Coordinates of C-alpha atoms in Angstrom, one line a residue:
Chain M
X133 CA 114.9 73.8 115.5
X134 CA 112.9 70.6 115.1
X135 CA 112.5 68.6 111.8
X136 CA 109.0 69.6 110.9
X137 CA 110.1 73.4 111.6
X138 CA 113.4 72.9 109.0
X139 CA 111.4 71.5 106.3
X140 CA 108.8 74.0 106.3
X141 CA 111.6 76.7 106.4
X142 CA 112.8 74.8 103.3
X143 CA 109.6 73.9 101.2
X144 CA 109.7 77.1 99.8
X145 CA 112.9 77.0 98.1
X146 CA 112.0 73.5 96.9
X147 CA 108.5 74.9 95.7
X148 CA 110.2 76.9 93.5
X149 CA 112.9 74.9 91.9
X150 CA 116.0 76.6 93.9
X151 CA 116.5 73.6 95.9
X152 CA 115.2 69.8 96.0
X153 CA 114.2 67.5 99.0
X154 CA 117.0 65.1 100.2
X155 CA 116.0 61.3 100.6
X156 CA 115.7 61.8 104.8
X157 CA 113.7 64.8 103.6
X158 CA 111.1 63.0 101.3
X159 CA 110.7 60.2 103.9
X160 CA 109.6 62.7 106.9
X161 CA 106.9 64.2 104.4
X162 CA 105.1 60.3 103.5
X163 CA 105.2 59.8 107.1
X164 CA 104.4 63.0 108.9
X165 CA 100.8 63.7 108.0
X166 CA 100.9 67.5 109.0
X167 CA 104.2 68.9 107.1
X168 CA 102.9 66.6 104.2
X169 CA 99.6 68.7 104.4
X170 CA 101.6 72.0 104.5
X171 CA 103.6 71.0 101.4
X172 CA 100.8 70.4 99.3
X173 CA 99.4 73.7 100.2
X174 CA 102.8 75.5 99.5
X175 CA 102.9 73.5 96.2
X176 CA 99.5 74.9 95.1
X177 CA 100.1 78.6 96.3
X178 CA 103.5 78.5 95.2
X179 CA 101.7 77.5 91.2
X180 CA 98.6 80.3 91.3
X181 CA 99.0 83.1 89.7
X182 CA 101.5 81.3 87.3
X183 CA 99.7 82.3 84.4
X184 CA 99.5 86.2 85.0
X185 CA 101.8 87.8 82.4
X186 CA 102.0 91.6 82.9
X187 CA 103.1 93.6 79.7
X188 CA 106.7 94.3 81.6
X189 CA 107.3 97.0 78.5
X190 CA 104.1 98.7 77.9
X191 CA 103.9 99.2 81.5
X192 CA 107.3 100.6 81.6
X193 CA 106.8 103.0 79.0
X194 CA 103.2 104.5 81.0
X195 CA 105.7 104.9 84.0
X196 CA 108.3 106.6 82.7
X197 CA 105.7 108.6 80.5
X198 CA 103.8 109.7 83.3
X199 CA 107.1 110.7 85.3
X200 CA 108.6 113.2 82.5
X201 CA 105.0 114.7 82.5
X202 CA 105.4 115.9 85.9
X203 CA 107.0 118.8 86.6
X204 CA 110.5 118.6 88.1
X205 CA 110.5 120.3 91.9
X206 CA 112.9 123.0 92.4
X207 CA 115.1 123.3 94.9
X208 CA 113.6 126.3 96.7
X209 CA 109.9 124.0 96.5
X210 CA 111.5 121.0 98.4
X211 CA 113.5 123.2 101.2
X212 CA 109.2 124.9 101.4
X213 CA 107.8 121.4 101.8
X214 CA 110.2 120.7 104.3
X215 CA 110.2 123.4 106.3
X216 CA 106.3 124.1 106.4
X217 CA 105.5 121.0 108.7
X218 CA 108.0 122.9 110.8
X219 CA 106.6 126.4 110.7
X220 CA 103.3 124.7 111.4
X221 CA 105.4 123.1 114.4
X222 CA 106.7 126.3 115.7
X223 CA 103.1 127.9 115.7
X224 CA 101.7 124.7 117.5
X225 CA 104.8 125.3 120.2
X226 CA 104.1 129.1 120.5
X227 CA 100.6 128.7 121.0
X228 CA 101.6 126.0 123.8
X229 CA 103.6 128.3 125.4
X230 CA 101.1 130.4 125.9
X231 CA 98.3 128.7 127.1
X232 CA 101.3 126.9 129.5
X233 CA 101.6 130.2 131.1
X234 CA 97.8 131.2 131.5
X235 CA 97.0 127.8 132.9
X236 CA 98.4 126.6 136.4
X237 CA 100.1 123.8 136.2
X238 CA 101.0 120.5 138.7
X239 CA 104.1 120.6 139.5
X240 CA 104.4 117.3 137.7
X241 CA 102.8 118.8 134.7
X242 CA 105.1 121.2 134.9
X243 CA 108.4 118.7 134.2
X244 CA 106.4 117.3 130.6
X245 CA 108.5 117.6 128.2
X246 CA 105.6 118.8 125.4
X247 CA 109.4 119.0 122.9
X248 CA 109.5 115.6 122.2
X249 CA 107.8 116.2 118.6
X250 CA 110.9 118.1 118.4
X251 CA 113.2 114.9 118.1
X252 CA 111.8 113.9 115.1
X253 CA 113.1 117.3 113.0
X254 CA 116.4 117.8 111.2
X255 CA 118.8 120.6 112.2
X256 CA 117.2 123.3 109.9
X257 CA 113.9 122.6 111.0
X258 CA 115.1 122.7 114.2
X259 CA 116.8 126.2 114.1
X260 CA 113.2 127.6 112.6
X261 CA 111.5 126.0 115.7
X262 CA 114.1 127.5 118.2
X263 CA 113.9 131.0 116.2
X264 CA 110.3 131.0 116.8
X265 CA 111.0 129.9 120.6
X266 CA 110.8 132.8 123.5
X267 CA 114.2 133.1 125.1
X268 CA 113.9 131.9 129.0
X269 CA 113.0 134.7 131.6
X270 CA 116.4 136.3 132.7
X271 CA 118.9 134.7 129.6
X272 CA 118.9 138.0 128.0
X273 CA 118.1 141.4 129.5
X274 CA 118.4 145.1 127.5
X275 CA 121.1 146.5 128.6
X276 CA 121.3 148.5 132.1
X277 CA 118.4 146.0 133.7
X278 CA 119.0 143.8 136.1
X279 CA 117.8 140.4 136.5
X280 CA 116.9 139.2 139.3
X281 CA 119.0 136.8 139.8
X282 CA 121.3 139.5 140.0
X283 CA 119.6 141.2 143.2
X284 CA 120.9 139.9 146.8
X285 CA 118.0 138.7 149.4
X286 CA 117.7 142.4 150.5
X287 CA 116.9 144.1 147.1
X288 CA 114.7 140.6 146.0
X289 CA 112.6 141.2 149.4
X290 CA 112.2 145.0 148.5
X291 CA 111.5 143.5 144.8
X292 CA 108.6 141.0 146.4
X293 CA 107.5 143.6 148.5
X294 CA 106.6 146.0 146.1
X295 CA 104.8 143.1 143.9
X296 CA 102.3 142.5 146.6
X297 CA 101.6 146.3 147.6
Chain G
X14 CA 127.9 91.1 82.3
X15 CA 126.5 91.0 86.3
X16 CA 123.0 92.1 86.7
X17 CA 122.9 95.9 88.6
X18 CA 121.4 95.6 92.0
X19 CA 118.2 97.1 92.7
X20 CA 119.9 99.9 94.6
X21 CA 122.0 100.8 91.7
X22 CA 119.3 100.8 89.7
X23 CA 117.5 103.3 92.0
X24 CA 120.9 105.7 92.2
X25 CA 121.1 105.6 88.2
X26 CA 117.7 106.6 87.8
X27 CA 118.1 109.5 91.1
X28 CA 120.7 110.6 88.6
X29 CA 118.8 111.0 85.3
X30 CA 118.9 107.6 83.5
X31 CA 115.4 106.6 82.8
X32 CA 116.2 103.3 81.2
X33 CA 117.4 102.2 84.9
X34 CA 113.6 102.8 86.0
X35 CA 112.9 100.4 82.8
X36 CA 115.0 97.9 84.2
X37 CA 113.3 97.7 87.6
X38 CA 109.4 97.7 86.3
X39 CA 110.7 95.0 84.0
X40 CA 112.3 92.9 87.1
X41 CA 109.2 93.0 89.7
X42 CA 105.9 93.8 87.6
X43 CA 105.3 90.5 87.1
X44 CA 106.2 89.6 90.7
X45 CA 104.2 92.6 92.2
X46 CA 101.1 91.3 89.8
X47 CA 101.3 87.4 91.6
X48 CA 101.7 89.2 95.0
X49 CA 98.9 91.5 94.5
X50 CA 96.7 88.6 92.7
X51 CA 97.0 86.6 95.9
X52 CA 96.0 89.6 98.0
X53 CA 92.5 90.0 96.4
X54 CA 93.3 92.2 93.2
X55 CA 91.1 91.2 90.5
X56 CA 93.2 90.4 86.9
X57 CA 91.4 93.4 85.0
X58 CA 92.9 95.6 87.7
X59 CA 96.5 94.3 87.9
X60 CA 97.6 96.5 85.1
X61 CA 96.7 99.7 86.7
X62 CA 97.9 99.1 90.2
X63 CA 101.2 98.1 89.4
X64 CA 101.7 100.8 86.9
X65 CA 100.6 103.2 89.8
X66 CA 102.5 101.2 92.5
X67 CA 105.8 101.8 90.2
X68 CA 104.9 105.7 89.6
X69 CA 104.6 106.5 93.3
X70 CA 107.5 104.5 94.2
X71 CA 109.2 106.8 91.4
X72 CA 107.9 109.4 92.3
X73 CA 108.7 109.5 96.0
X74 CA 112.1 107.9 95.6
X75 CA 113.6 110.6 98.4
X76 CA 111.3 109.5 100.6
X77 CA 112.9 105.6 100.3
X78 CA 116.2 106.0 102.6
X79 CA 117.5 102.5 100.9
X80 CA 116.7 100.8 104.6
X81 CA 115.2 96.9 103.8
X82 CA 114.9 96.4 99.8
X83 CA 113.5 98.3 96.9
X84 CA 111.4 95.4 96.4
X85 CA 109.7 95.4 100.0
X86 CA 109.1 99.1 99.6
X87 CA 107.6 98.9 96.6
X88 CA 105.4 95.9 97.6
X89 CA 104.2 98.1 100.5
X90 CA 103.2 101.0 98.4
X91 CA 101.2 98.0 95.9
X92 CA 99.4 96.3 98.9
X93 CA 98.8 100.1 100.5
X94 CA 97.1 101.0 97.2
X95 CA 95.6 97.4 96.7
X96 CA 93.6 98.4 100.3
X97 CA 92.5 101.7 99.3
X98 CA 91.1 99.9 96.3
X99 CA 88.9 97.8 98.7
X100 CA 87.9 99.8 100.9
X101 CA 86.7 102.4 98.1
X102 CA 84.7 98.9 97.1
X103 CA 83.2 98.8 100.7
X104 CA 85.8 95.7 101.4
X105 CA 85.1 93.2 98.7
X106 CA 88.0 91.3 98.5
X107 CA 87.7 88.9 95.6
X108 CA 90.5 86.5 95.0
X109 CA 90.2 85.4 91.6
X110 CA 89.9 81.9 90.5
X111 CA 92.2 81.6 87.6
X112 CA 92.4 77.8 85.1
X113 CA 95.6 76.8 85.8
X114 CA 98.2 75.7 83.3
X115 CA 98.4 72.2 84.5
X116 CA 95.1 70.9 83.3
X117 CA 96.1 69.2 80.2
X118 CA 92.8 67.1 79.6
X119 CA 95.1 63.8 80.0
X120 CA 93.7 63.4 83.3
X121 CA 90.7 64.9 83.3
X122 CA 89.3 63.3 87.0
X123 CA 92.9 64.7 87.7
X124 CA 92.2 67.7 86.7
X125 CA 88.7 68.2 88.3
X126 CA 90.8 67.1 91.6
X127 CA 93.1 70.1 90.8
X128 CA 90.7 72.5 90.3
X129 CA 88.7 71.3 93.3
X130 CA 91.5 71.8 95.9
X131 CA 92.4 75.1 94.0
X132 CA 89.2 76.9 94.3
X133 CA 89.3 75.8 97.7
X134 CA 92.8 77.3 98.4
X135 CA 91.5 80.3 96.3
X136 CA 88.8 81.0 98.4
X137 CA 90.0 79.6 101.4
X138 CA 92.9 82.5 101.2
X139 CA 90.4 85.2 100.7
X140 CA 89.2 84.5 104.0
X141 CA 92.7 84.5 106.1
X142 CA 92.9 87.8 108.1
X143 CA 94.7 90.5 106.0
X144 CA 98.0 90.2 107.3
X145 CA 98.1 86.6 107.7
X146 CA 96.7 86.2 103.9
X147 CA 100.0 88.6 102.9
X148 CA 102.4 87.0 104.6
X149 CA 101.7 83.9 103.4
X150 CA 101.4 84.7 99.5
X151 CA 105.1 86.5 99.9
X152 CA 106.7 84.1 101.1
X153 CA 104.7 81.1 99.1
X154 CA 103.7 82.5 96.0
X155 CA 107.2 85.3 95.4
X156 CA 109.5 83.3 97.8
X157 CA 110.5 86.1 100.0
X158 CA 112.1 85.9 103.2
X159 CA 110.7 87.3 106.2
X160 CA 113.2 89.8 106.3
X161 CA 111.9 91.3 102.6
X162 CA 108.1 90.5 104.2
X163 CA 109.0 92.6 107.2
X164 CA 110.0 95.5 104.8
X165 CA 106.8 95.3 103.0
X166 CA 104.4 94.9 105.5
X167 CA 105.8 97.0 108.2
X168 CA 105.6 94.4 110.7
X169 CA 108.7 91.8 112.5
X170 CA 110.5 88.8 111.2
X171 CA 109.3 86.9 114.3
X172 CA 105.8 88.4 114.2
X173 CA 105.8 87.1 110.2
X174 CA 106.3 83.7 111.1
X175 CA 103.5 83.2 113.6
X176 CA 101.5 85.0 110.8
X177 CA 102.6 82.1 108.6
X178 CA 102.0 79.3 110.6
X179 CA 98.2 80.6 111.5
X180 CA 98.0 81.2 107.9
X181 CA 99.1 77.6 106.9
X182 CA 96.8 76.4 110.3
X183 CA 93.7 78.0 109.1
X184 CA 94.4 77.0 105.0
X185 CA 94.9 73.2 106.3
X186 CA 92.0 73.4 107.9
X187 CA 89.6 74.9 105.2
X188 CA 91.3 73.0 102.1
X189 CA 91.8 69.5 103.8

Protein backbone atom coordinates (compact mmCIF):
# COMPACT_ATOMS: atom_id res chain seq x y z
CA UNK A 1 0.00 0.00 0.00
CA UNK A 2 1.58 3.31 -1.04
CA UNK A 3 1.51 6.53 1.08
CA UNK A 4 -1.19 8.45 -0.79
CA UNK A 5 -3.44 5.06 -0.66
CA UNK A 6 -2.73 4.91 3.55
CA UNK A 7 -3.78 8.39 4.16
CA UNK A 8 -6.80 8.32 2.24
CA UNK A 9 -7.67 5.01 4.05
CA UNK A 10 -7.09 7.29 7.15
CA UNK A 11 -8.70 10.77 6.42
CA UNK A 12 -11.81 9.52 7.38
CA UNK A 13 -11.06 8.66 10.84
CA UNK A 14 -9.25 11.99 11.11
CA UNK A 15 -12.37 13.73 9.48
CA UNK A 16 -14.24 12.75 12.16
CA UNK A 17 -12.24 13.33 15.23
CA UNK A 18 -11.38 9.42 16.06
CA UNK A 19 -7.84 9.92 15.07
CA UNK A 20 -5.40 12.87 14.15
CA UNK A 21 -2.66 13.23 11.34
CA UNK A 22 0.93 12.47 12.52
CA UNK A 23 3.70 15.09 11.64
CA UNK A 24 5.07 12.73 8.44
CA UNK A 25 1.33 12.64 7.82
CA UNK A 26 0.62 16.55 7.63
CA UNK A 27 3.81 17.07 5.55
CA UNK A 28 2.68 14.50 2.64
CA UNK A 29 -0.69 16.51 2.44
CA UNK A 30 1.22 20.36 1.93
CA UNK A 31 3.25 18.63 -0.59
CA UNK A 32 1.20 16.19 -2.47
CA UNK A 33 -1.28 18.28 -4.38
CA UNK A 34 -3.74 15.38 -5.07
CA UNK A 35 -4.32 13.69 -1.51
CA UNK A 36 -4.41 17.40 -0.26
CA UNK A 37 -7.33 17.87 -2.79
CA UNK A 38 -9.06 14.73 -1.52
CA UNK A 39 -8.80 15.84 2.14
CA UNK A 40 -10.46 18.92 1.62
CA UNK A 41 -13.28 17.24 -0.06
CA UNK A 42 -13.55 14.63 2.75
CA UNK A 43 -13.34 17.52 5.20
CA UNK A 44 -16.42 19.26 3.52
CA UNK A 45 -18.51 15.95 3.04
CA UNK A 46 -17.53 14.68 6.17
CA UNK A 47 -19.29 18.53 7.78
CA UNK A 48 -22.73 18.51 5.48
CA UNK A 49 -25.58 17.47 6.82
CA UNK A 50 -24.14 18.43 10.40
CA UNK A 51 -26.99 20.42 11.07
CA UNK A 52 -29.88 17.84 10.47
CA UNK A 53 -31.29 16.99 13.83
CA UNK A 54 -33.99 14.25 13.58
CA UNK A 55 -36.51 14.13 16.57
CA UNK A 56 -34.77 10.61 17.70
CA UNK A 57 -37.95 10.34 20.33
CA UNK A 58 -40.92 11.46 18.36
CA UNK A 59 -39.82 9.27 15.75
CA UNK A 60 -39.39 6.42 18.00
CA UNK A 61 -42.75 6.69 19.43
CA UNK A 62 -44.51 6.72 15.45
CA UNK A 63 -42.51 3.39 15.09
CA UNK A 64 -43.30 1.65 17.79
CA UNK A 65 -46.98 3.03 17.50
CA UNK A 66 -47.43 1.95 14.12
CA UNK A 67 -45.88 -1.69 15.03
CA UNK A 68 -48.48 -2.51 18.03
CA UNK A 69 -51.14 -1.37 15.44
CA UNK A 70 -50.42 -4.15 13.23
CA UNK A 71 -51.75 -7.27 13.85
CA UNK A 72 -49.41 -9.94 15.28
CA UNK A 73 -49.11 -13.11 12.44
CA UNK A 74 -49.98 -16.42 13.79
CA UNK A 75 -48.16 -19.15 13.55
CA UNK A 76 -50.38 -21.16 11.11
CA UNK A 77 -50.22 -17.56 8.77
CA UNK A 78 -46.33 -17.64 8.55
CA UNK A 79 -45.98 -21.68 7.91
CA UNK A 80 -49.05 -20.42 4.79
CA UNK A 81 -46.69 -17.67 3.61
CA UNK A 82 -43.94 -19.96 3.46
CA UNK A 83 -45.22 -22.68 1.97
CA UNK A 84 -47.34 -20.98 -0.80
CA UNK A 85 -44.26 -19.89 -2.92
CA UNK A 86 -43.73 -23.62 -2.73
CA UNK A 87 -47.17 -24.86 -3.70
CA UNK A 88 -46.88 -22.34 -6.47
CA UNK A 89 -43.35 -24.21 -7.14
CA UNK A 90 -44.83 -27.66 -7.13
CA UNK A 91 -47.58 -26.58 -9.80
CA UNK A 92 -44.84 -24.84 -11.95
CA UNK A 93 -42.81 -28.39 -11.68
CA UNK A 94 -45.99 -30.52 -12.43
CA UNK A 95 -46.89 -28.47 -15.29
CA UNK A 96 -43.08 -28.95 -16.52
CA UNK A 97 -43.35 -32.36 -16.26
CA UNK A 98 -45.85 -32.60 -18.46
CA UNK A 99 -45.16 -30.55 -21.27
CA UNK A 100 -41.44 -32.48 -20.83
CA UNK A 101 -43.19 -35.54 -21.82
CA UNK A 102 -45.32 -34.22 -24.74
CA UNK A 103 -42.36 -32.43 -26.19
CA UNK A 104 -39.31 -34.46 -27.72
CA UNK A 105 -36.43 -33.56 -26.34
CA UNK A 106 -32.41 -33.45 -27.31
CA UNK A 107 -30.81 -35.68 -25.71
CA UNK A 108 -28.88 -32.85 -24.14
CA UNK A 109 -32.04 -31.21 -23.22
CA UNK A 110 -32.92 -34.14 -21.75
CA UNK A 111 -29.86 -34.05 -18.87
CA UNK A 112 -31.17 -30.06 -17.74
CA UNK A 113 -31.57 -30.18 -14.55
CA UNK A 114 -35.06 -27.74 -14.59
CA UNK A 115 -34.69 -28.64 -10.19
CA UNK A 116 -32.29 -26.23 -9.56
CA UNK A 117 -35.07 -23.68 -8.26
CA UNK A 118 -35.32 -26.49 -5.92
CA UNK A 119 -32.01 -25.66 -4.03
CA UNK A 120 -33.09 -22.63 -2.86
CA UNK A 121 -36.25 -24.26 -0.53
CA UNK A 122 -36.04 -25.51 3.11
CA UNK A 123 -36.74 -29.13 3.97
CA UNK A 124 -40.57 -28.58 4.45
CA UNK A 125 -40.95 -26.90 1.27
CA UNK A 126 -39.15 -29.39 -0.08
CA UNK A 127 -41.19 -32.46 1.03
CA UNK A 128 -44.49 -30.50 -0.45
CA UNK A 129 -42.55 -30.21 -3.81
CA UNK A 130 -41.51 -33.97 -3.80
CA UNK A 131 -45.30 -34.90 -2.58
CA UNK A 132 -46.48 -33.17 -5.51
CA UNK A 133 -43.61 -34.95 -7.66
CA UNK A 134 -44.74 -38.16 -9.97
CA UNK A 135 -42.79 -41.19 -8.76
CA UNK A 136 -40.30 -42.48 -11.65
CA UNK A 137 -41.70 -45.06 -14.19
CA UNK A 138 -41.03 -48.58 -12.62
CA UNK A 139 -40.12 -47.39 -8.61
CA UNK A 140 -43.41 -48.50 -7.60
CA UNK A 141 -45.75 -50.91 -9.23
CA UNK A 142 -49.41 -52.29 -7.75
CA UNK A 143 -49.02 -55.26 -6.63
CA UNK A 144 -48.92 -58.57 -8.97
CA UNK A 145 -47.48 -56.21 -12.14
CA UNK A 146 -44.32 -56.51 -13.34
CA UNK A 147 -41.99 -53.99 -14.46
CA UNK A 148 -40.15 -54.26 -16.99
CA UNK A 149 -37.22 -54.28 -15.77
CA UNK A 150 -38.26 -57.37 -14.40
CA UNK A 151 -38.90 -59.16 -17.92
CA UNK A 152 -35.73 -61.06 -19.52
CA UNK A 153 -34.81 -60.08 -23.37
CA UNK A 154 -37.36 -62.81 -24.49
CA UNK A 155 -40.63 -61.55 -22.61
CA UNK A 156 -39.21 -57.53 -23.34
CA UNK A 157 -39.13 -58.58 -27.24
CA UNK A 158 -42.61 -60.19 -26.92
CA UNK A 159 -43.43 -56.81 -24.79
CA UNK A 160 -41.92 -54.53 -27.90
CA UNK A 161 -43.48 -56.62 -30.32
CA UNK A 162 -46.91 -56.29 -29.26
CA UNK A 163 -46.34 -52.28 -28.89
CA UNK A 164 -45.70 -51.97 -32.54
CA UNK A 165 -48.50 -54.39 -33.83
CA UNK B 1 -22.98 0.12 32.28
CA UNK B 2 -21.72 -1.15 28.45
CA UNK B 3 -23.82 -0.11 25.71
CA UNK B 4 -26.05 -3.42 24.19
CA UNK B 5 -24.95 -4.20 20.74
CA UNK B 6 -27.14 -3.75 17.93
CA UNK B 7 -27.82 -7.41 17.71
CA UNK B 8 -28.93 -7.64 21.25
CA UNK B 9 -30.95 -4.93 20.70
CA UNK B 10 -32.68 -6.71 17.77
CA UNK B 11 -33.00 -10.22 19.94
CA UNK B 12 -34.67 -8.06 22.94
CA UNK B 13 -37.09 -6.55 20.80
CA UNK B 14 -37.71 -10.34 18.71
CA UNK B 15 -38.61 -11.14 22.31
CA UNK B 16 -41.17 -8.55 23.24
CA UNK B 17 -39.30 -5.49 24.71
CA UNK B 18 -40.29 -2.51 22.72
CA UNK B 19 -38.01 -0.03 24.47
CA UNK B 20 -35.02 -2.05 22.76
CA UNK B 21 -36.59 -0.93 19.31
CA UNK B 22 -36.45 2.70 21.15
CA UNK B 23 -32.93 2.30 21.69
CA UNK B 24 -31.96 1.48 18.06
CA UNK B 25 -34.16 4.45 16.28
CA UNK B 26 -32.51 6.56 18.85
CA UNK B 27 -28.83 5.28 17.88
CA UNK B 28 -29.06 5.53 13.78
CA UNK B 29 -31.97 8.14 12.97
CA UNK B 30 -29.83 10.73 12.94
CA UNK B 31 -27.21 8.83 11.01
CA UNK B 32 -29.71 7.30 8.44
CA UNK B 33 -31.09 11.18 8.01
CA UNK B 34 -27.17 12.50 7.01
CA UNK B 35 -26.85 9.28 4.82
CA UNK B 36 -30.08 9.73 3.16
CA UNK B 37 -29.50 13.74 2.98
CA UNK B 38 -26.36 13.06 1.01
CA UNK B 39 -28.20 10.70 -1.32
CA UNK B 40 -30.68 13.24 -2.66
CA UNK B 41 -33.54 13.19 0.15
CA UNK B 42 -34.87 16.59 0.53
CA UNK B 43 -34.99 17.77 4.54
CA UNK B 44 -39.00 18.06 4.54
CA UNK B 45 -38.84 14.32 3.63
CA UNK B 46 -36.21 13.05 6.07
CA UNK B 47 -38.71 12.54 8.79
CA UNK B 48 -40.92 10.21 6.90
CA UNK B 49 -38.39 7.99 5.29
CA UNK B 50 -36.53 7.19 8.23
CA UNK B 51 -39.62 6.56 10.30
CA UNK B 52 -40.69 4.13 7.45
CA UNK B 53 -37.11 2.82 6.94
CA UNK B 54 -37.16 1.86 10.80
CA UNK B 55 -40.94 0.27 10.54
CA UNK B 56 -40.07 -2.02 7.68
CA UNK B 57 -36.83 -3.00 9.16
CA UNK B 58 -39.14 -3.80 12.27
CA UNK B 59 -41.41 -5.17 10.58
CA UNK B 60 -39.45 -7.68 8.58
CA UNK B 61 -36.94 -8.48 11.33
CA UNK B 62 -37.21 -12.50 10.35
CA UNK B 63 -36.34 -11.75 7.15
CA UNK B 64 -32.66 -10.07 8.58
CA UNK B 65 -30.65 -13.47 9.30
CA UNK B 66 -28.03 -11.11 11.50
CA UNK B 67 -25.44 -11.67 8.36
CA UNK B 68 -23.30 -8.00 7.96
CA UNK B 69 -24.82 -5.25 10.57
CA UNK B 70 -28.17 -4.05 11.61
CA UNK B 71 -26.97 -0.83 10.54
CA UNK B 72 -26.11 -1.83 6.81
CA UNK B 73 -29.53 -3.54 6.52
CA UNK B 74 -31.32 -0.86 7.62
CA UNK B 75 -29.42 1.63 5.38
CA UNK B 76 -30.34 -0.61 2.51
CA UNK B 77 -34.02 -0.70 3.26
CA UNK B 78 -33.61 3.69 3.65
CA UNK B 79 -31.63 4.11 0.30
CA UNK B 80 -34.21 1.30 -1.36
CA UNK B 81 -37.13 3.48 -0.24
CA UNK B 82 -35.11 6.85 -0.89
CA UNK B 83 -35.18 5.39 -4.84
CA UNK B 84 -38.66 4.50 -4.96
CA UNK B 85 -39.19 8.03 -3.80
CA UNK B 86 -37.34 9.31 -7.00
CA UNK B 87 -38.40 7.40 -9.28
CA UNK B 88 -42.16 8.07 -8.25
CA UNK B 89 -40.66 11.88 -8.84
CA UNK B 90 -39.68 10.88 -12.47
CA UNK B 91 -35.80 10.90 -11.06
CA UNK B 92 -35.33 14.27 -9.53
CA UNK B 93 -32.72 13.90 -7.36
CA UNK B 94 -32.24 17.10 -5.46
CA UNK B 95 -29.39 17.31 -2.99
CA UNK B 96 -30.12 20.00 -0.78
CA UNK B 97 -28.04 22.89 -0.15
CA UNK B 98 -28.09 23.42 3.61
CA UNK B 99 -26.17 26.93 5.54
CA UNK B 100 -23.67 25.38 7.35
CA UNK B 101 -22.86 26.01 10.96
CA UNK B 102 -19.49 27.31 10.33
CA UNK B 103 -20.32 30.66 8.92
CA UNK B 104 -20.03 32.79 11.90
CA UNK B 105 -19.96 36.27 10.00
CA UNK B 106 -16.21 36.86 11.38
CA UNK B 107 -15.00 36.06 8.12
CA UNK B 108 -17.48 36.84 5.96
CA UNK B 109 -15.12 36.61 2.44
CA UNK B 110 -14.43 33.27 4.36
CA UNK B 111 -17.57 32.41 4.48
CA UNK B 112 -18.71 33.14 0.92
CA UNK B 113 -15.51 30.89 0.10
CA UNK B 114 -17.22 28.13 2.21
CA UNK B 115 -20.36 28.39 0.79
CA UNK B 116 -18.90 28.56 -2.73
CA UNK B 117 -16.99 25.26 -2.52
CA UNK B 118 -20.06 23.76 -0.62
CA UNK B 119 -22.67 24.31 -3.21
CA UNK B 120 -20.28 23.10 -5.52
CA UNK B 121 -19.63 19.77 -3.52
CA UNK B 122 -23.48 19.86 -3.05
CA UNK B 123 -24.28 19.76 -6.49
CA UNK B 124 -21.26 18.29 -7.72
CA UNK B 125 -22.52 15.01 -5.60
CA UNK B 126 -25.91 15.01 -7.04
CA UNK B 127 -24.37 14.35 -10.25
CA UNK B 128 -21.93 11.22 -9.22
CA UNK B 129 -23.56 7.98 -10.64
CA UNK B 130 -25.89 6.42 -7.90
CA UNK B 131 -23.74 4.04 -6.52
CA UNK B 132 -20.63 6.05 -6.64
CA UNK B 133 -22.60 9.12 -4.91
CA UNK B 134 -23.53 6.29 -1.95
CA UNK B 135 -20.50 4.94 -1.40
CA UNK B 136 -18.88 7.94 -0.94
CA UNK B 137 -21.39 9.74 1.58
CA UNK B 138 -21.08 6.32 3.79
CA UNK B 139 -18.00 6.20 4.20
CA UNK B 140 -17.35 10.24 4.27
CA UNK B 141 -20.22 11.67 5.73
CA UNK B 142 -21.23 8.28 8.51
CA UNK B 143 -17.68 6.97 8.50
CA UNK B 144 -18.44 3.43 7.53
CA UNK B 145 -16.22 0.92 6.47
CA UNK B 146 -16.55 -0.83 3.32
CA UNK B 147 -17.38 -3.83 4.93
CA UNK B 148 -20.79 -1.95 6.55
CA UNK B 149 -21.07 -0.26 2.79
CA UNK B 150 -21.02 -3.64 1.24
CA UNK B 151 -23.93 -4.71 3.63
CA UNK B 152 -25.95 -1.73 2.59
CA UNK B 153 -25.58 -1.50 -0.83
CA UNK B 154 -25.38 -5.06 -1.74
CA UNK B 155 -22.29 -4.71 -3.68
CA UNK B 156 -18.17 -5.92 -2.63
CA UNK B 157 -15.62 -4.32 -0.39
CA UNK B 158 -13.20 -4.26 -3.41
CA UNK B 159 -15.85 -3.11 -5.83
CA UNK B 160 -16.69 -0.11 -2.92
CA UNK B 161 -13.33 1.22 -3.16
CA UNK B 162 -13.08 1.74 -6.94
CA UNK B 163 -16.57 3.32 -6.40
CA UNK B 164 -14.79 5.67 -4.01
CA UNK B 165 -11.88 6.63 -5.73
CA UNK B 166 -14.12 7.52 -9.12
CA UNK B 167 -16.30 9.26 -6.69
CA UNK B 168 -13.45 11.33 -5.11
CA UNK B 169 -11.96 11.49 -9.16
CA UNK B 170 -15.03 13.00 -10.51
CA UNK B 171 -15.88 15.45 -7.11
CA UNK B 172 -12.01 16.78 -7.52
CA UNK B 173 -12.70 17.40 -10.82
CA UNK B 174 -16.06 19.36 -10.52
CA UNK B 175 -15.20 21.26 -7.18
CA UNK B 176 -11.53 22.17 -7.85
Amino acid sequence: MNECTALSDRMIEVAHGRSRWTAAESAHLERCADCGAEWQLVRATAALGGSIRLDERAIAESVVARLRAVPPVSLASRRRRRVAPAIGLAAAVLLAVAVWRVVPRSPAAESTNFATELDGLDADELAIVLEAYPEPLGAVMPDGVVGMSDLDPEELEAVLDSFEG
Amino acid sequence: MTERSDADLVGAYRAGDESAATELVRRHANPLGRYLCGSGALAADLDDLVQEAFFRAFSKLETWRGEGSFRGWLYRIGGNLLKDQVRRRRGVVAVPFEDHDATDGSDPAGDVRANEMEERLVDALGRLPRLQREVFVMRVQLGLEYSEICDALGTTPGAARVHYHHAVKRLKESVQ
